[in-house]
Amino acid sequence: MRPARTLAAALAEGVVVLDGGLSNQLEAQGCELSDELWSARLLADGPRQIEAAHAAYVRAGAQVLITSSYQATFEGFARRAVPREEAAGLLARSVELARSAGELIGREVWVAASVGPYGAMLADGSEYRGRYGLSVRELERFHRPRIEALVAAGPDALALETVPDMDEAEALMRAVDGCGVPVWLSYSISGERTRAGQDLAEAFALAAGRDQVIAVGVNCCEPGDADRSVELAQSVTGKPVVVYPNSGERWDAEKRGWRGGATYDPGRVRDWLAAGARLVGGCCRVGPEQIAELTAAIEGGDR
């Protein structure tokens, strides 16, 4: 069942809590994710595990569940000889599983269908670099079929997330235009620039004046970088800001593992909110425990 309010209406009224990293929760449940399809493989092989992971975040206080479609693409499924019609069904399943998990508790839970970057499909870490050598038109052509399949499944929003550069952001804006579903645009950044090295203010400006975009911000980045981006996103676009950084550990694409220590502090949400954030949570390696702490920090202050 859909929430009574739209996500945009909820953001206009106060703070909304996102979930955390889906893959780390699946691994905590004993799932093996070394496959190139990552968590998307479980759409076919272990859908109940995905639903259970979503449910863990709902119990922790998450009000928005991001679907397991980040790395789910027609091209990726085709490499596993999954027919196109079946792949479309798996994309739809990602929305259905999140919706089902959200209905386990008696409060509003919105479902955001994840639209990951082109580099996620390549599974070689290039989503942390961008600049794939493709034109905006080619990127739009890649994204549009998946977006259409996800929209047909009825999510409350599309999460255009972990976007590494402005070309891909522009392609995504074109691909979602007229789809009838609100979106948020979230860049992956390094310091005060996109992963591709572009000025972050210019990148945020792509979302300004687009009514379909209900929030703009950053994800899958260092918590410290996220701190600095919130005020900039709000000042450039005037929109609610979305922010959900990683734990602070760093992904080693060559060794396919995380390095370093965690620096994610749920208490810093107070500064995010003061700077204009309204949609807040965590990304890679941020689990239900941290989302519960984040929720408590919000409820302990002024929403």
mmCIF file of C-alpha atoms in Angstrom:
data_model
loop_
_atom_site.group_PDB
_atom_site.id
_atom_site.type_symbol
_atom_site.label_atom_id
_atom_site.label_comp_id
_atom_site.label_asym_id
_atom_site.label_seq_id
_atom_site.Cartn_x
_atom_site.Cartn_y
_atom_site.Cartn_z
ATOM 1 C CA MET A 1 0.000 0.000 0.000
ATOM 2 C CA ARG A 2 1.300 3.428 -0.889
ATOM 3 C CA PRO A 3 1.782 6.108 1.790
ATOM 4 C CA ALA A 4 -0.997 8.684 2.080
ATOM 5 C CA ARG A 5 1.427 11.541 1.349
ATOM 6 C CA THR A 6 3.837 11.949 -1.514
ATOM 7 C CA LEU A 7 7.507 11.957 -0.610
ATOM 8 C CA ALA A 8 7.710 15.578 -1.758
ATOM 9 C CA ALA A 9 4.924 16.520 0.666
ATOM 10 C CA ALA A 10 6.693 14.717 3.501
ATOM 11 C CA LEU A 11 9.932 16.586 2.751
ATOM 12 C CA ALA A 12 8.062 19.880 2.786
ATOM 13 C CA GLU A 13 6.779 19.063 6.259
ATOM 14 C CA GLY A 14 9.953 17.775 7.905
ATOM 15 C CA VAL A 15 12.849 15.331 7.917
ATOM 16 C CA VAL A 16 12.592 11.897 6.296
ATOM 17 C CA VAL A 17 14.990 9.064 7.156
ATOM 18 C CA LEU A 18 16.568 6.936 4.444
ATOM 19 C CA ASP A 19 17.863 3.406 4.892
ATOM 20 C CA GLY A 20 21.542 2.409 4.860
ATOM 21 C CA GLY A 21 23.680 0.160 2.693
ATOM 22 C CA LEU A 22 21.794 -2.807 1.292
ATOM 23 C CA SER A 23 24.850 -4.892 0.410
ATOM 24 C CA ASN A 24 26.392 -4.787 3.889
ATOM 25 C CA GLN A 25 23.095 -5.891 5.431
ATOM 26 C CA LEU A 26 22.805 -8.735 2.938
ATOM 27 C CA GLU A 27 26.352 -9.815 3.795
ATOM 28 C CA ALA A 28 25.446 -9.663 7.490
ATOM 29 C CA GLN A 29 22.626 -12.083 6.652
ATOM 30 C CA GLY A 30 25.185 -14.478 5.148
ATOM 31 C CA CYS A 31 24.724 -13.648 1.451
ATOM 32 C CA GLU A 32 27.636 -13.971 -0.977
ATOM 33 C CA LEU A 33 27.918 -10.831 -3.155
ATOM 34 C CA SER A 34 31.195 -11.282 -5.057
ATOM 35 C CA ASP A 35 29.226 -11.662 -8.286
ATOM 36 C CA GLU A 36 29.380 -8.860 -10.898
ATOM 37 C CA LEU A 37 25.646 -8.339 -10.428
ATOM 38 C CA TRP A 38 26.294 -7.706 -6.725
ATOM 39 C CA SER A 39 23.044 -7.547 -4.725
ATOM 40 C CA ALA A 40 21.013 -7.595 -7.967
ATOM 41 C CA ARG A 41 21.785 -11.318 -8.331
ATOM 42 C CA LEU A 42 19.560 -12.001 -5.356
ATOM 43 C CA LEU A 43 16.547 -10.648 -7.210
ATOM 44 C CA ALA A 44 16.563 -14.023 -8.944
ATOM 45 C CA ASP A 45 18.398 -16.240 -6.460
ATOM 46 C CA GLY A 46 17.334 -14.918 -3.064
ATOM 47 C CA PRO A 47 14.493 -12.383 -3.127
ATOM 48 C CA ARG A 48 13.459 -13.153 0.457
ATOM 49 C CA GLN A 49 16.942 -12.116 1.597
ATOM 50 C CA ILE A 50 16.439 -8.732 -0.034
ATOM 51 C CA GLU A 51 13.062 -8.322 1.622
ATOM 52 C CA ALA A 52 14.595 -9.246 4.989
ATOM 53 C CA ALA A 53 17.350 -6.648 4.525
ATOM 54 C CA HIS A 54 14.783 -3.965 3.749
ATOM 55 C CA ALA A 55 12.776 -5.028 6.793
ATOM 56 C CA ALA A 56 15.843 -4.616 9.037
ATOM 57 C CA TYR A 57 16.025 -0.963 8.021
ATOM 58 C CA VAL A 58 12.296 -0.416 8.513
ATOM 59 C CA ARG A 59 12.647 -1.726 12.057
ATOM 60 C CA ALA A 60 15.597 0.650 12.556
ATOM 61 C CA GLY A 61 13.409 3.638 11.658
ATOM 62 C CA ALA A 62 13.945 4.081 7.908
ATOM 63 C CA GLN A 63 11.059 5.787 6.145
ATOM 64 C CA VAL A 64 12.443 5.384 2.610
ATOM 65 C CA LEU A 65 13.680 2.075 1.218
ATOM 66 C CA ILE A 66 16.001 2.191 -1.800
ATOM 67 C CA THR A 67 15.505 -0.805 -4.067
ATOM 68 C CA SER A 68 18.094 -3.431 -4.991
ATOM 69 C CA SER A 69 18.223 -2.225 -8.613
ATOM 70 C CA TYR A 70 21.414 -0.131 -8.314
ATOM 71 C CA GLN A 71 23.428 -2.653 -10.331
ATOM 72 C CA ALA A 72 20.475 -4.275 -12.082
ATOM 73 C CA THR A 73 20.513 -3.517 -15.804
ATOM 74 C CA PHE A 74 19.302 -5.196 -18.964
ATOM 75 C CA GLU A 75 22.898 -5.381 -20.149
ATOM 76 C CA GLY A 76 24.154 -6.972 -16.935
ATOM 77 C CA PHE A 77 21.381 -9.550 -16.922
ATOM 78 C CA ALA A 78 21.983 -10.278 -20.616
ATOM 79 C CA ARG A 79 25.565 -11.289 -19.801
ATOM 80 C CA ARG A 80 23.983 -14.010 -17.648
ATOM 81 C CA ALA A 81 21.687 -15.058 -20.501
ATOM 82 C CA VAL A 82 18.613 -13.628 -18.746
ATOM 83 C CA PRO A 83 15.985 -12.825 -21.417
ATOM 84 C CA ARG A 84 14.884 -9.206 -21.624
ATOM 85 C CA GLU A 85 11.341 -9.887 -20.469
ATOM 86 C CA GLU A 86 12.613 -11.778 -17.442
ATOM 87 C CA ALA A 87 15.071 -8.967 -16.670
ATOM 88 C CA ALA A 88 12.202 -6.462 -16.714
ATOM 89 C CA GLY A 89 10.399 -8.693 -14.246
ATOM 90 C CA LEU A 90 13.417 -8.728 -11.937
ATOM 91 C CA LEU A 91 13.580 -4.933 -12.010
ATOM 92 C CA ALA A 92 9.893 -4.820 -11.090
ATOM 93 C CA ARG A 93 10.544 -7.326 -8.318
ATOM 94 C CA SER A 94 13.044 -4.940 -6.716
ATOM 95 C CA VAL A 95 10.214 -2.450 -6.190
ATOM 96 C CA GLU A 96 7.773 -5.108 -5.021
ATOM 97 C CA LEU A 97 10.175 -6.468 -2.393
ATOM 98 C CA ALA A 98 10.786 -3.030 -0.913
ATOM 99 C CA ARG A 99 7.061 -2.289 -0.894
ATOM 100 C CA SER A 100 6.336 -5.570 0.861
ATOM 101 C CA ALA A 101 8.956 -4.879 3.541
ATOM 102 C CA GLY A 102 7.567 -1.400 4.092
ATOM 103 C CA GLU A 103 4.136 -2.786 4.808
ATOM 104 C CA LEU A 104 5.415 -4.756 7.795
ATOM 105 C CA ILE A 105 5.081 -1.724 10.041
ATOM 106 C CA GLY A 106 2.182 0.611 10.657
ATOM 107 C CA ARG A 107 3.659 3.864 9.367
ATOM 108 C CA GLU A 108 4.487 5.545 6.092
ATOM 109 C CA VAL A 109 7.346 3.971 4.170
ATOM 110 C CA TRP A 110 8.208 5.211 0.697
ATOM 111 C CA VAL A 111 9.969 3.155 -1.990
ATOM 112 C CA ALA A 112 12.670 4.759 -4.137
ATOM 113 C CA ALA A 113 13.788 2.769 -7.156
ATOM 114 C CA SER A 114 17.559 2.940 -7.445
ATOM 115 C CA VAL A 115 18.993 4.032 -10.789
ATOM 116 C CA GLY A 116 22.725 3.522 -10.429
ATOM 117 C CA PRO A 117 25.318 4.992 -12.802
ATOM 118 C CA TYR A 118 26.574 3.377 -15.984
ATOM 119 C CA GLY A 119 29.806 2.466 -14.209
ATOM 120 C CA ALA A 120 27.950 0.230 -11.746
ATOM 121 C CA MET A 121 26.977 -2.033 -14.651
ATOM 122 C CA LEU A 122 30.656 -2.326 -15.638
ATOM 123 C CA ALA A 123 31.464 -3.587 -12.108
ATOM 124 C CA ASP A 124 35.031 -2.270 -12.319
ATOM 125 C CA GLY A 125 34.862 0.717 -9.981
ATOM 126 C CA SER A 126 34.383 3.222 -12.782
ATOM 127 C CA GLU A 127 31.320 4.705 -11.049
ATOM 128 C CA TYR A 128 33.936 6.327 -8.804
ATOM 129 C CA ARG A 129 35.567 7.984 -11.813
ATOM 130 C CA GLY A 130 32.901 8.811 -14.382
ATOM 131 C CA ARG A 131 34.040 10.070 -17.763
ATOM 132 C CA TYR A 132 33.246 6.798 -19.504
ATOM 133 C CA GLY A 133 33.924 8.108 -22.999
ATOM 134 C CA LEU A 134 30.216 8.056 -23.863
ATOM 135 C CA SER A 135 28.141 10.999 -25.004
ATOM 136 C CA VAL A 136 25.160 12.334 -23.079
ATOM 137 C CA ARG A 137 22.915 10.836 -25.741
ATOM 138 C CA GLU A 138 24.538 7.405 -25.411
ATOM 139 C CA LEU A 139 24.166 7.503 -21.641
ATOM 140 C CA GLU A 140 20.533 8.535 -21.960
ATOM 141 C CA ARG A 141 19.943 5.600 -24.300
ATOM 142 C CA PHE A 142 21.488 3.254 -21.719
ATOM 143 C CA HIS A 143 19.418 4.537 -18.795
ATOM 144 C CA ARG A 144 16.009 4.994 -20.392
ATOM 145 C CA PRO A 145 14.872 1.316 -20.709
ATOM 146 C CA ARG A 146 15.686 0.529 -17.089
ATOM 147 C CA ILE A 147 13.969 3.695 -15.905
ATOM 148 C CA GLU A 148 10.866 2.777 -17.893
ATOM 149 C CA ALA A 149 10.826 -0.725 -16.367
ATOM 150 C CA LEU A 150 11.198 0.634 -12.839
ATOM 151 C CA VAL A 151 8.552 3.309 -13.331
ATOM 152 C CA ALA A 152 6.101 0.663 -14.547
ATOM 153 C CA ALA A 153 6.507 -1.105 -11.176
ATOM 154 C CA GLY A 154 5.103 1.896 -9.327
ATOM 155 C CA PRO A 155 7.800 3.298 -6.998
ATOM 156 C CA ASP A 156 7.170 6.499 -5.063
ATOM 157 C CA ALA A 157 10.355 8.053 -6.434
ATOM 158 C CA LEU A 158 13.463 7.312 -8.458
ATOM 159 C CA ALA A 159 16.853 7.596 -6.753
ATOM 160 C CA LEU A 160 19.296 8.818 -9.400
ATOM 161 C CA GLU A 161 22.233 8.033 -7.172
ATOM 162 C CA THR A 162 26.010 7.799 -6.990
ATOM 163 C CA VAL A 163 26.255 9.949 -10.126
ATOM 164 C CA PRO A 164 29.955 10.641 -10.787
ATOM 165 C CA ASP A 165 29.788 13.425 -13.361
ATOM 166 C CA MET A 166 27.638 16.098 -14.961
ATOM 167 C CA ASP A 167 27.314 14.335 -18.322
ATOM 168 C CA GLU A 168 25.619 11.387 -16.662
ATOM 169 C CA ALA A 169 23.449 13.713 -14.576
ATOM 170 C CA GLU A 170 22.289 15.462 -17.734
ATOM 171 C CA ALA A 171 21.589 12.110 -19.403
ATOM 172 C CA LEU A 172 19.536 10.990 -16.411
ATOM 173 C CA MET A 173 17.562 14.241 -16.382
ATOM 174 C CA ARG A 174 16.675 13.656 -20.032
ATOM 175 C CA ALA A 175 15.832 9.987 -19.458
ATOM 176 C CA VAL A 176 13.382 10.685 -16.612
ATOM 177 C CA ASP A 177 11.743 13.696 -18.225
ATOM 178 C CA GLY A 178 8.021 13.056 -18.505
ATOM 179 C CA CYS A 179 8.121 9.662 -16.763
ATOM 180 C CA GLY A 180 5.582 10.807 -14.172
ATOM 181 C CA VAL A 181 7.625 9.852 -11.100
ATOM 182 C CA PRO A 182 9.513 12.343 -8.883
ATOM 183 C CA VAL A 183 13.260 11.891 -8.568
ATOM 184 C CA TRP A 184 16.182 12.873 -6.428
ATOM 185 C CA LEU A 185 19.619 13.514 -7.903
ATOM 186 C CA SER A 186 22.583 12.507 -5.773
ATOM 187 C CA TYR A 187 26.225 12.840 -6.747
ATOM 188 C CA SER A 188 29.174 10.829 -5.504
ATOM 189 C CA ILE A 189 31.879 13.359 -4.716
ATOM 190 C CA SER A 190 35.475 13.775 -3.637
ATOM 191 C CA GLY A 191 36.129 16.916 -1.644
ATOM 192 C CA GLU A 192 34.092 19.719 -3.188
ATOM 193 C CA ARG A 193 34.007 18.293 -6.709
ATOM 194 C CA THR A 194 32.273 15.463 -8.521
ATOM 195 C CA ARG A 195 34.204 12.214 -8.870
ATOM 196 C CA ALA A 196 35.054 13.360 -12.386
ATOM 197 C CA GLY A 197 36.543 16.585 -10.980
ATOM 198 C CA GLN A 198 33.790 19.019 -11.949
ATOM 199 C CA ASP A 199 32.699 21.996 -9.869
ATOM 200 C CA LEU A 200 30.023 20.789 -7.469
ATOM 201 C CA ALA A 201 28.004 23.996 -7.614
ATOM 202 C CA GLU A 202 27.700 23.634 -11.384
ATOM 203 C CA ALA A 203 26.717 20.000 -10.962
ATOM 204 C CA PHE A 204 23.966 20.843 -8.473
ATOM 205 C CA ALA A 205 22.727 23.616 -10.771
ATOM 206 C CA LEU A 206 21.602 20.993 -13.311
ATOM 207 C CA ALA A 207 18.720 20.175 -10.939
ATOM 208 C CA ALA A 208 17.686 23.769 -10.242
ATOM 209 C CA GLY A 209 14.342 24.745 -11.745
ATOM 210 C CA ARG A 210 13.300 21.149 -12.479
ATOM 211 C CA ASP A 211 10.040 20.488 -10.645
ATOM 212 C CA GLN A 212 10.429 16.725 -11.057
ATOM 213 C CA VAL A 213 13.543 16.816 -8.857
ATOM 214 C CA ILE A 214 12.336 16.820 -5.248
ATOM 215 C CA ALA A 215 15.786 16.678 -3.618
ATOM 216 C CA VAL A 216 19.416 17.063 -4.615
ATOM 217 C CA GLY A 217 22.608 16.186 -2.803
ATOM 218 C CA VAL A 218 25.292 13.537 -2.321
ATOM 219 C CA ASN A 219 25.786 9.887 -1.414
ATOM 220 C CA CYS A 220 28.460 7.169 -1.481
ATOM 221 C CA CYS A 221 31.145 9.589 -0.302
ATOM 222 C CA GLU A 222 33.197 10.426 2.775
ATOM 223 C CA PRO A 223 31.080 11.711 5.674
ATOM 224 C CA GLY A 224 33.294 14.804 5.888
ATOM 225 C CA ASP A 225 32.730 15.599 2.224
ATOM 226 C CA ALA A 226 28.996 15.214 2.742
ATOM 227 C CA ASP A 227 29.100 17.762 5.579
ATOM 228 C CA ARG A 228 30.400 20.475 3.279
ATOM 229 C CA SER A 229 28.063 19.711 0.390
ATOM 230 C CA VAL A 230 24.711 20.204 2.113
ATOM 231 C CA GLU A 231 24.731 23.981 2.375
ATOM 232 C CA LEU A 232 26.042 24.266 -1.191
ATOM 233 C CA ALA A 233 23.292 22.065 -2.632
ATOM 234 C CA GLN A 234 20.618 24.044 -0.812
ATOM 235 C CA SER A 235 21.985 27.446 -1.795
ATOM 236 C CA VAL A 236 22.384 26.505 -5.469
ATOM 237 C CA THR A 237 19.026 24.775 -5.976
ATOM 238 C CA GLY A 238 16.734 25.917 -3.152
ATOM 239 C CA LYS A 239 15.549 22.317 -2.907
ATOM 240 C CA PRO A 240 15.496 19.895 0.031
ATOM 241 C CA VAL A 241 18.900 18.265 0.307
ATOM 242 C CA VAL A 242 19.473 14.508 0.292
ATOM 243 C CA VAL A 243 22.594 13.227 2.023
ATOM 244 C CA TYR A 244 23.637 9.638 2.693
ATOM 245 C CA PRO A 245 27.396 9.091 2.867
ATOM 246 C CA ASN A 246 29.378 5.890 3.278
ATOM 247 C CA SER A 247 30.802 4.679 6.574
ATOM 248 C CA GLY A 248 34.111 6.417 5.834
ATOM 249 C CA GLU A 249 35.870 3.230 4.774
ATOM 250 C CA ARG A 250 37.316 3.251 1.253
ATOM 251 C CA TRP A 251 36.522 0.799 -1.531
ATOM 252 C CA ASP A 252 39.536 -0.834 -3.172
ATOM 253 C CA ALA A 253 38.258 -1.693 -6.662
ATOM 254 C CA GLU A 254 41.323 -3.843 -7.503
ATOM 255 C CA LYS A 255 41.133 -6.002 -4.389
ATOM 256 C CA ARG A 256 37.335 -5.644 -4.176
ATOM 257 C CA GLY A 257 37.328 -4.864 -0.485
ATOM 258 C CA TRP A 258 36.925 -2.036 2.016
ATOM 259 C CA ARG A 259 39.928 -0.388 3.666
ATOM 260 C CA GLY A 260 40.336 1.999 6.600
ATOM 261 C CA GLY A 261 38.132 2.815 9.555
ATOM 262 C CA ALA A 262 34.564 4.021 9.889
ATOM 263 C CA THR A 263 33.947 7.733 10.531
ATOM 264 C CA TYR A 264 30.166 7.867 10.032
ATOM 265 C CA ASP A 265 28.677 9.641 13.060
ATOM 266 C CA PRO A 266 24.853 9.762 13.243
ATOM 267 C CA GLY A 267 25.172 12.797 15.509
ATOM 268 C CA ARG A 268 26.385 14.959 12.613
ATOM 269 C CA VAL A 269 22.819 14.855 11.237
ATOM 270 C CA ARG A 270 22.073 17.931 13.352
ATOM 271 C CA ASP A 271 24.501 19.966 11.243
ATOM 272 C CA TRP A 272 23.061 18.511 8.041
ATOM 273 C CA LEU A 273 19.546 19.529 9.049
ATOM 274 C CA ALA A 274 20.671 23.021 10.025
ATOM 275 C CA ALA A 275 22.208 23.415 6.548
ATOM 276 C CA GLY A 276 19.066 22.305 4.675
ATOM 277 C CA ALA A 277 19.100 18.504 4.586
ATOM 278 C CA ARG A 278 15.679 16.854 4.703
ATOM 279 C CA LEU A 279 16.330 13.341 3.352
ATOM 280 C CA VAL A 280 19.081 11.699 5.395
ATOM 281 C CA GLY A 281 20.559 8.239 5.830
ATOM 282 C CA GLY A 282 23.607 6.168 4.987
ATOM 283 C CA CYS A 283 25.142 4.356 2.050
ATOM 284 C CA CYS A 284 27.808 1.632 1.863
ATOM 285 C CA ARG A 285 28.763 -0.001 5.180
ATOM 286 C CA VAL A 286 26.172 1.978 7.153
ATOM 287 C CA GLY A 287 23.849 -0.573 8.733
ATOM 288 C CA PRO A 288 20.569 -0.699 10.663
ATOM 289 C CA GLU A 289 22.322 0.103 13.957
ATOM 290 C CA GLN A 290 23.585 3.417 12.596
ATOM 291 C CA ILE A 291 20.207 4.234 11.031
ATOM 292 C CA ALA A 292 18.554 3.596 14.403
ATOM 293 C CA GLU A 293 21.049 5.989 16.006
ATOM 294 C CA LEU A 294 20.392 8.544 13.266
ATOM 295 C CA THR A 295 16.646 8.282 13.843
ATOM 296 C CA ALA A 296 17.145 8.742 17.588
ATOM 297 C CA ALA A 297 19.322 11.820 16.978
ATOM 298 C CA ILE A 298 16.620 13.365 14.803
ATOM 299 C CA GLU A 299 13.825 12.554 17.215
ATOM 300 C CA GLY A 300 15.902 13.974 20.052
ATOM 301 C CA GLY A 301 16.110 17.351 18.278
ATOM 302 C CA ASP A 302 13.757 19.574 16.373
ATOM 303 C CA ARG A 303 12.353 18.060 13.203
#
